[in-house]
Amino acid sequence: MSELIITDALAKLVADYTDRTIDEAGVAELLRMCQSDPRVATLLAWNVYADLFLHAKYDQEKVFQTVYIDNDSEPFSFETDPHHWINEIHTAEHSPIPLNCARTDSETDKTFLQTLLFWSDALLTRKNTSARLRRVARIVSVGSAIAAGLFVAVVLLLSFLPHREAEPATPQELPDRVAVMSGELATVWAEDTPQIKCGQSVIGSTLALVSGMTRLTFNNDAEVLLSGPCHVRVDGPLALWCSRGTVAVHAPPSATGFVVNTPYARIVDRGTEFTVHVNDSELRVGVTQGLVEVCRDLEEPVRLSKGTAATATRDHVQNASFDDKNQLSFASFNEKMAQWYSKLVAEKETKSRERPRSPWLVAWYSAESRQGNSVPNKISGSNTAGNLALTAVQEEEGSLPGTHAIAFTNASGKKGVGRFRLPGSFESVTLVASVRINELQSQGNMIFASKQFGRALGGIYWQISRTGELYFCVTNENMENVSCQSKPLLDWKSCGGWYKFAVVADGEKKTVSHYIDGKRVAEIPWNDPVPITIGQGQLGFLSGKSFKQEDRTLGGALEEFKIFKRALSEDELALE
């Protein structure tokens, strides 16, 4: 079978179609080519479907499992079952997905959908391609040569649509921390966007900032300010997509070439500081320091220096007057952020002093109260826990600048742990912990455990698994460990952020409920509950014969920990 040659003309037609810049004649020519050669239809289908489904607000994990991840027992074959893949997409929860491409009429749309069924078992290869096509770098293996060849063809085309919104690869292929949220000022995120926290990675997520300001810091020291309302996505170490809103970029020499992609043009840094405003009809860019280039396909870049500005629409780029008042200032943001954080710290201290102490609270440890290798229990009495004794821990910054936290992985490789004793047994308990997740590498990231877990009736442990489930386990009368676990709730994108975790073991209702930041995320039946006995409690690490070969050190830091000898309600938890 002859090989399909992706000529420059074909590549441009497919790129223009996906980029919504194709004209009526181009549509007619592309449809003619699709109907005369099913491999062209395959190429177009892969390009458009990858563009739409991997770029839309869609369950990425489900898509990748359906499309790209092999099943060992029954591998998916694009060669033999392409229609199954199309049907999966059309019957998915979020269908119908709009095509968002510029065709001339509804009949053209109908014809296009028909061309998606012109699948072939041909292997798409690359010959006589332009320099633009040959810049490609990545193949994802999907279990067959046909699928790999098709995917390469898609990536070849998608990689060179500079002002298209381009979705990053799967989380497994992305660096863990290309950029992090390094500062905020009264931020409010849209409900359907990731609720990014300071220190947390932001790559690959579409961020919808409703109000306030946020600073992102990249590994190469580039900094980006977002001012709400704003919609952006981090696409890589030198790439940001902005569909609307205001962003400012400071790119030091280590980040030269940083690109802000927009629907109208791409702004390429040449060692500078600049501000970009994007609305429904145009973009405006102003340069505070250095030099930038405003680029569009097939056009000469427009170069802007300090104190100059330009606007761009879908039709043209032109110079504009520079307005210093419309430029975001990094210095001003840093000053306001420091003042805001100081206010938050003061408010936190005031609330802590004024908060009425629950009569059910038996242990309350705060990293702010640390005295050397000991943390006093803020609650005293004969039936409360003793002080927290620390071993091989490190001090880290807390959830706000100037506050403190305890990290349980020592720099020397020793396992950090905090130990205390709590007498008595309880029909119900509530555990609350403020935790930053630095990594999810160990088998079980232990927040808390009683040392007698697995050894005596009522022993417990509470952890985050490597795959993001929240676990609460109890040892029953038969010395069996009964697990009440959530579905996966956390992943690599959660790392770096502070969370308030809570677990409520309710012996009366026979349920175990997990909470994150005051929101109940799971409720699991707790059949045959037993009295919970803490005895010697351990924070950040679990030792014992049952887990001798497994690392269960908390991959993170702890700011505060509480134990209540009763099942708290959701309203009560909101006050803690």
XYZ file of C-alpha atoms in Angstrom:
576
model
C 0.000 0.000 0.000
C 1.372 3.406 -0.926
C 2.326 5.848 1.789
C 0.451 9.071 2.347
C 2.657 12.083 1.654
C 1.742 15.062 3.832
C 2.491 17.930 1.496
C 2.718 21.551 2.566
C -0.607 22.220 0.810
C -2.382 19.433 2.712
C -0.794 20.473 6.000
C -1.931 24.067 5.495
C -5.510 23.034 4.668
C -5.773 20.870 7.793
C -4.144 23.524 9.966
C -6.404 26.280 8.575
C -9.480 24.099 9.094
C -8.627 23.410 12.731
C -7.523 27.022 13.235
C -10.876 28.362 11.954
C -9.222 30.405 9.215
C -10.160 28.251 6.208
C -12.226 29.837 3.433
C -15.007 28.289 1.320
C -12.647 27.169 -1.419
C -10.360 25.562 1.118
C -13.275 23.633 2.659
C -14.306 22.348 -0.767
C -10.759 21.241 -1.597
C -10.287 19.538 1.781
C -13.584 17.656 1.508
C -12.661 16.564 -2.019
C -9.346 15.205 -0.739
C -11.039 13.429 2.184
C -13.572 11.722 -0.053
C -10.970 10.698 -2.641
C -8.461 9.344 -0.096
C -9.758 7.962 3.254
C -6.300 8.407 4.786
C -6.680 12.176 4.438
C -10.004 11.905 6.271
C -8.231 9.908 8.962
C -5.578 12.587 9.285
C -8.200 15.348 9.532
C -10.336 13.361 11.975
C -7.408 12.750 14.301
C -6.356 16.373 14.136
C -9.804 17.799 14.879
C -10.801 15.218 17.465
C -7.533 15.501 19.358
C -7.865 19.282 19.236
C -11.453 19.301 20.481
C -11.584 16.523 23.005
C -8.219 17.101 24.588
C -8.743 20.871 24.716
C -12.360 21.051 25.886
C -13.492 21.115 29.520
C -13.575 17.359 29.579
C -12.635 14.537 31.914
C -9.041 14.167 30.682
C -8.353 10.995 32.615
C -11.389 9.239 31.137
C -10.467 10.327 27.617
C -6.886 9.129 27.915
C -7.977 5.809 29.407
C -10.474 5.382 26.581
C -8.188 6.490 23.770
C -4.519 6.212 24.683
C -3.997 3.729 27.517
C -3.697 0.050 26.691
C -5.796 -2.555 28.458
C -3.607 -5.588 29.151
C -6.476 -8.045 28.921
C -8.091 -6.596 25.822
C -5.915 -4.043 23.988
C -7.807 -1.410 22.060
C -7.091 -1.456 18.354
C -7.476 1.628 16.209
C -6.755 -0.530 13.201
C -9.736 -2.829 13.679
C -12.143 -0.723 15.723
C -12.005 2.985 14.811
C -15.801 3.290 14.752
C -15.931 2.149 18.381
C -13.696 5.073 19.354
C -15.885 7.578 17.494
C -19.021 6.099 19.070
C -17.419 6.319 22.521
C -16.884 10.017 21.975
C -20.356 10.698 20.583
C -22.045 8.842 23.474
C -19.837 10.333 26.184
C -21.300 12.297 29.059
C -20.346 15.690 27.648
C -21.547 15.127 24.073
C -22.377 16.738 21.823
C -19.040 18.559 21.660
C -19.140 21.509 19.255
C -16.764 21.378 16.330
C -15.953 25.101 16.620
C -14.555 25.264 13.090
C -15.505 27.752 10.386
C -17.526 25.945 7.747
C -19.885 27.679 5.362
C -23.216 25.978 6.115
C -24.918 23.088 7.889
C -24.566 20.813 4.856
C -20.793 21.247 5.016
C -20.880 20.255 8.685
C -22.888 17.162 7.822
C -20.439 16.250 5.065
C -17.532 16.708 7.444
C -19.049 14.350 10.011
C -19.479 11.758 7.283
C -15.799 12.025 6.372
C -14.888 10.981 9.930
C -15.997 7.471 9.011
C -13.525 7.221 6.107
C -11.109 5.244 8.280
C -8.350 3.123 6.824
C -5.771 0.665 8.095
C -3.028 2.643 6.373
C -0.014 3.730 8.350
C 0.413 7.474 8.035
C 4.042 8.385 7.508
C 5.921 11.601 6.920
C 7.722 12.272 3.645
C 8.519 15.462 1.789
C 7.259 17.507 4.710
C 8.198 21.105 5.290
C 10.612 22.341 7.939
C 7.564 23.445 9.896
C 6.338 19.857 10.136
C 9.743 18.383 10.941
C 10.094 20.239 14.245
C 8.016 17.649 16.099
C 9.314 15.897 19.192
C 7.030 13.392 20.910
C 5.292 10.050 20.317
C 2.931 8.450 22.795
C 2.801 4.688 22.474
C -0.759 3.368 22.299
C -0.018 -0.264 21.807
C 0.088 -0.573 18.041
C 2.067 0.771 15.108
C -1.112 2.072 13.478
C -2.058 4.122 16.520
C 1.469 5.441 16.995
C 1.688 6.496 13.371
C -1.662 8.255 13.539
C -0.734 10.013 16.757
C 2.532 11.261 15.260
C 0.620 12.730 12.366
C -1.736 14.515 14.742
C 1.086 15.898 16.862
C 2.907 17.013 13.729
C -0.033 19.153 12.782
C -1.135 20.324 16.230
C 2.328 21.351 17.355
C 2.470 24.218 14.888
C -0.745 26.074 15.485
C 0.870 28.751 17.660
C -2.227 30.763 18.451
C -4.534 27.746 18.900
C -5.391 26.672 22.387
C -3.202 23.576 22.716
C -3.742 21.009 25.436
C -0.648 19.549 27.104
C 0.162 15.877 27.150
C -1.031 13.461 29.802
C -0.016 14.166 33.408
C 2.434 11.264 33.322
C 4.368 13.024 30.549
C 4.516 16.477 32.115
C 7.119 17.727 34.582
C 5.657 17.894 38.077
C 6.410 21.562 38.697
C 6.797 23.619 35.535
C 5.075 26.498 37.324
C 3.569 27.061 40.734
C 1.234 29.584 42.254
C 3.632 31.684 44.317
C 1.374 34.472 45.534
C -2.205 35.650 45.649
C -4.206 38.708 46.527
C -7.876 38.095 47.437
C -8.296 35.495 44.677
C -11.691 34.034 43.806
C -11.724 31.102 41.355
C -14.666 30.015 39.232
C -16.424 26.957 40.628
C -15.632 24.834 37.562
C -11.884 25.588 37.615
C -9.180 24.017 39.807
C -8.988 25.817 43.153
C -5.248 26.411 42.951
C -3.402 26.989 46.221
C -0.064 28.666 46.883
C 2.824 26.309 46.185
C 0.710 24.100 43.934
C 1.582 23.167 40.350
C -0.655 24.694 37.692
C 0.488 23.127 34.403
C -2.199 21.745 32.124
C -5.148 23.267 34.011
C -7.417 25.935 32.559
C -7.655 28.579 35.274
C -10.673 30.862 35.485
C -9.897 33.673 37.910
C -13.072 35.593 38.787
C -11.425 38.351 40.814
C -8.251 39.213 42.665
C -4.686 38.666 41.497
C -2.394 35.649 41.336
C 1.327 35.251 40.661
C 2.724 32.189 38.893
C 6.445 31.446 39.084
C 8.069 29.131 36.533
C 11.089 26.879 37.061
C 13.079 29.158 34.752
C 12.263 32.155 37.025
C 9.706 33.656 34.652
C 6.837 35.295 36.540
C 3.264 35.825 35.370
C 0.624 38.002 37.052
C -3.051 37.227 36.467
C -5.691 39.855 37.157
C -9.290 38.693 37.372
C -11.458 38.148 35.503
C -8.994 36.082 33.485
C -8.852 32.705 31.686
C -5.406 31.158 31.155
C -3.589 27.836 30.971
C 0.082 26.950 31.496
C 1.153 24.869 28.499
C 4.840 24.389 29.288
C 7.956 25.997 30.740
C 7.867 28.787 28.142
C 4.209 28.910 27.122
C 0.984 30.403 28.472
C -2.401 30.426 26.755
C -4.706 33.391 27.510
C -8.198 33.404 26.009
C -9.331 36.555 27.834
C -8.347 38.824 30.681
C -5.166 40.607 31.737
C -1.759 39.027 32.316
C 1.707 40.466 32.842
C 4.976 38.641 32.178
C 8.430 39.226 33.608
C 10.930 37.057 31.711
C 14.569 37.125 32.873
C 17.360 35.908 30.538
C 16.750 32.325 31.730
C 13.233 32.520 30.263
C 13.963 34.358 27.008
C 11.487 33.248 24.354
C 8.518 33.001 26.731
C 5.319 33.011 24.665
C 1.805 34.197 25.491
C -0.577 32.618 22.973
C -3.951 34.295 22.366
C -6.754 33.829 19.817
C -5.376 36.785 17.823
C -1.589 36.521 17.934
C 1.285 35.256 20.014
C 3.536 37.547 22.000
C 7.155 36.358 22.150
C 9.466 37.695 24.855
C 12.967 38.832 23.983
C 14.026 39.582 27.579
C 11.389 41.904 28.924
C 8.350 42.806 31.015
C 5.001 43.355 29.320
C 1.232 43.325 29.883
C -1.400 41.668 27.672
C -5.139 42.464 27.662
C -7.419 40.044 25.750
C -11.142 40.596 25.132
C -13.739 39.269 22.706
C -12.525 41.354 19.764
C -8.806 42.071 20.150
C -5.665 41.938 22.231
C -3.553 44.843 23.411
C 0.071 44.481 24.483
C 2.216 47.118 26.165
C 5.935 46.805 26.932
C 7.279 48.123 30.246
C 10.859 46.914 29.789
C 12.854 45.276 26.996
C 11.519 43.972 23.694
C 8.702 41.705 22.452
C 7.481 40.444 19.091
C 3.809 40.213 18.164
C 3.573 37.315 15.714
C 0.951 35.915 13.340
C 1.294 33.098 10.835
C 2.668 34.123 7.434
C 3.228 37.707 8.605
C 6.341 39.574 9.666
C 6.526 40.014 13.466
C 5.758 43.460 14.881
C 8.572 44.423 17.255
C 7.744 46.495 20.343
C 10.247 48.148 22.678
C 9.944 49.848 26.060
C 7.071 52.332 26.201
C 5.341 51.090 23.028
C 2.133 49.147 22.458
C 0.112 47.378 19.758
C -3.319 45.898 19.169
C -4.170 42.742 17.226
C -7.431 41.401 15.808
C -8.061 38.356 13.658
C -7.247 40.484 10.615
C -4.241 42.613 11.456
C -1.704 43.957 13.969
C -1.137 47.691 14.361
C 0.731 50.059 16.669
C -1.170 51.746 19.497
C -0.552 54.377 22.155
C 1.144 53.174 25.343
C -0.798 53.750 28.585
C 1.359 53.246 31.656
C -1.705 53.103 33.929
C -2.937 49.929 32.203
C 0.264 47.982 32.849
C 0.357 45.501 35.746
C 3.185 46.218 38.176
C 5.047 43.331 39.815
C 6.490 45.658 42.475
C 3.046 46.965 43.387
C 1.614 43.453 43.539
C 4.417 42.207 45.801
C 3.899 45.134 48.186
C 0.127 44.652 48.353
C 0.515 40.882 48.741
C 2.874 41.311 51.719
C 0.373 43.638 53.386
C -2.514 41.258 52.696
C -0.630 38.245 54.063
C 0.288 40.158 57.233
C -3.392 40.938 57.716
C -4.345 37.268 57.252
C -1.729 36.135 59.790
C -3.036 38.657 62.328
C -6.637 37.570 61.730
C -5.639 33.914 62.121
C -3.943 34.602 65.461
C -6.931 36.583 66.707
C -9.411 33.862 65.759
C -7.231 31.243 67.434
C -7.246 33.196 70.715
C -10.951 33.997 70.585
C -12.206 30.630 69.363
C -14.258 28.840 72.052
C -12.713 25.477 72.829
C -14.994 22.524 72.254
C -15.575 20.352 75.340
C -14.979 17.358 73.078
C -11.472 18.467 72.038
C -8.804 16.226 73.613
C -5.720 17.006 71.493
C -4.710 20.257 69.787
C -1.200 20.648 68.392
C 0.019 23.653 66.421
C 3.426 24.033 64.778
C 3.351 27.658 65.929
C 3.656 26.405 69.526
C 6.725 24.259 68.926
C 9.360 24.425 71.653
C 12.430 22.606 70.379
C 11.483 18.950 69.987
C 8.172 19.265 71.788
C 4.768 20.747 70.941
C 2.485 21.325 73.941
C -1.107 20.174 73.824
C -3.264 23.297 74.053
C -5.908 21.254 75.872
C -5.136 20.129 79.414
C -6.830 17.622 81.701
C -6.638 14.027 82.925
C -8.411 12.626 79.861
C -6.538 14.633 77.238
C -3.427 13.825 75.207
C 0.093 14.555 76.371
C 2.549 16.838 74.636
C 3.788 15.958 71.157
C 7.375 14.645 71.125
C 9.132 15.231 67.798
C 11.922 13.125 66.290
C 13.908 13.878 63.105
C 11.540 16.522 61.736
C 12.199 19.733 59.835
C 10.636 23.168 60.082
C 9.002 24.543 56.952
C 6.967 27.603 56.076
C 3.286 27.270 56.914
C 0.233 28.089 54.859
C 1.011 31.817 55.119
C 4.376 33.617 55.008
C 5.756 33.940 58.512
C 3.899 30.886 59.846
C 5.412 27.461 60.532
C 4.846 23.790 59.745
C 6.458 20.458 60.598
C 7.832 18.234 57.799
C 8.309 14.542 58.547
C 11.025 13.583 56.052
C 14.383 14.601 57.433
C 17.113 15.844 55.089
C 19.375 13.029 56.325
C 16.823 10.446 55.230
C 15.547 9.586 58.710
C 11.829 9.111 59.244
C 10.320 11.999 61.154
C 7.557 11.284 63.654
C 5.573 12.998 66.377
C 4.376 10.870 69.321
C 1.920 11.423 72.168
C -0.327 9.388 74.478
C -4.104 9.649 74.722
C -5.868 7.506 77.360
C -9.317 6.005 77.065
C -11.465 4.717 74.233
C -14.190 6.435 72.214
C -17.321 5.321 70.368
C -16.758 8.095 67.815
C -13.871 10.374 66.911
C -13.130 13.314 64.625
C -9.593 14.003 63.383
C -8.665 17.325 61.757
C -5.293 18.136 60.166
C -3.918 21.049 58.130
C -1.524 19.391 55.667
C 0.569 20.424 52.700
C 1.133 17.627 50.196
C 4.662 17.845 48.827
C 4.559 14.497 47.025
C 2.571 11.281 46.785
C 5.463 8.864 46.439
C 5.226 6.580 49.473
C 2.785 3.688 49.680
C 0.801 5.496 52.348
C 1.226 9.141 53.331
C 0.387 8.717 57.002
C -1.301 11.647 58.714
C -2.046 9.835 61.964
C -1.949 6.311 63.426
C -2.225 4.645 66.799
C 0.797 2.448 67.395
C -1.399 -0.515 68.244
C -3.094 -0.502 64.850
C -3.143 -4.083 63.630
C -2.213 -5.319 67.106
C -5.176 -4.509 69.338
C -8.889 -3.782 69.153
C -9.706 -0.212 68.123
C -6.317 0.710 66.654
C -6.629 3.170 63.757
C -4.694 4.876 60.986
C -5.518 7.766 58.671
C -3.564 8.284 55.469
C -3.489 9.453 51.862
C -2.591 6.690 49.419
C -0.108 7.042 46.589
C -3.038 7.153 44.157
C -4.917 9.871 46.056
C -7.498 7.957 48.102
C -8.229 8.960 51.695
C -8.041 5.945 54.038
C -9.370 5.457 57.552
C -8.748 1.965 58.918
C -9.783 0.315 62.206
C -8.640 -2.969 63.757
C -11.677 -5.091 64.669
C -12.180 -7.922 67.181
C -10.695 -10.491 64.788
C -7.543 -8.372 64.378
C -8.661 -7.556 60.843
C -8.047 -4.086 59.475
C -11.325 -2.638 58.223
C -10.736 0.044 55.607
C -13.093 2.933 54.860
C -11.603 4.604 51.808
C -12.676 7.275 49.368
C -12.268 7.228 45.617
C -9.103 8.913 44.249
C -9.441 12.587 45.145
C -5.867 13.885 44.916
C -3.158 13.592 42.279
C 0.147 15.144 41.201
C -1.606 18.476 40.613
C -2.529 18.604 44.314
C 1.110 18.661 45.358
C 2.348 21.904 46.857
C -1.029 23.041 48.195
C -2.336 23.300 51.751
C -5.502 21.387 52.633
C -7.597 20.974 55.750
C -8.408 17.266 55.960
C -10.932 15.817 58.402
C -12.279 12.334 59.026
C -15.354 11.606 61.160
C -15.779 8.040 62.457
C -19.360 7.943 63.726
C -20.040 4.784 65.747
C -23.701 5.680 66.242
C -24.490 6.251 62.554
C -22.028 3.518 61.499
C -20.355 5.752 58.896
C -16.914 7.191 58.177
C -16.914 10.559 56.392
C -13.931 12.265 54.742
C -13.703 16.044 54.327
C -11.390 18.339 52.364
C -11.472 22.051 53.156
C -14.793 21.705 54.954
C -16.515 19.844 52.121
C -17.595 16.242 52.599
C -16.044 14.257 49.779
C -16.924 10.700 50.841
C -19.212 8.826 53.242
C -18.526 5.114 53.692
C -20.501 2.551 55.705
C -18.680 1.429 58.860
C -20.170 -1.950 59.572
C -19.767 -3.372 63.083
C -18.017 -0.339 64.608
C -15.759 -0.911 67.609
C -14.523 1.484 70.322
C -11.487 3.426 69.128
C -8.422 3.269 71.332
C -5.562 5.660 70.577
C -3.004 4.831 73.262
C 0.258 5.985 71.772
C -0.491 8.106 68.732
C 1.900 8.882 65.877
C 1.835 11.795 63.443
C 3.524 11.618 60.035
C 4.737 8.017 60.181
C 3.546 4.486 60.959
C 5.839 1.807 62.286
C 4.863 -1.769 62.957
C 5.274 -5.304 61.714
C 2.275 -5.061 59.397
C 4.016 -2.355 57.339
C 7.650 -3.158 57.970
C 8.527 -3.275 54.279
C 6.480 -0.235 53.236
C 7.327 3.440 53.467
C 4.379 5.242 55.015
C 5.999 8.579 55.787
C 3.853 11.628 55.110
C 5.223 13.264 51.976
C 4.472 16.727 53.204
C 4.131 19.015 56.201
C 1.646 19.479 59.025
C 0.582 22.802 60.514
C -2.133 21.797 62.971
C -3.731 18.591 64.288
C -6.812 18.003 66.476
C -8.701 15.047 67.942
C -12.299 15.269 69.139
C -13.915 12.443 71.124
C -17.185 12.846 69.251
C -18.444 12.863 65.660
C -18.604 16.521 64.639
C -21.226 17.770 62.214
C -20.344 19.560 58.987
C -21.299 22.902 60.569
C -19.070 22.212 63.572
C -16.172 21.262 61.313
C -16.526 24.549 59.458
C -15.549 26.352 62.671
C -12.349 24.342 63.162
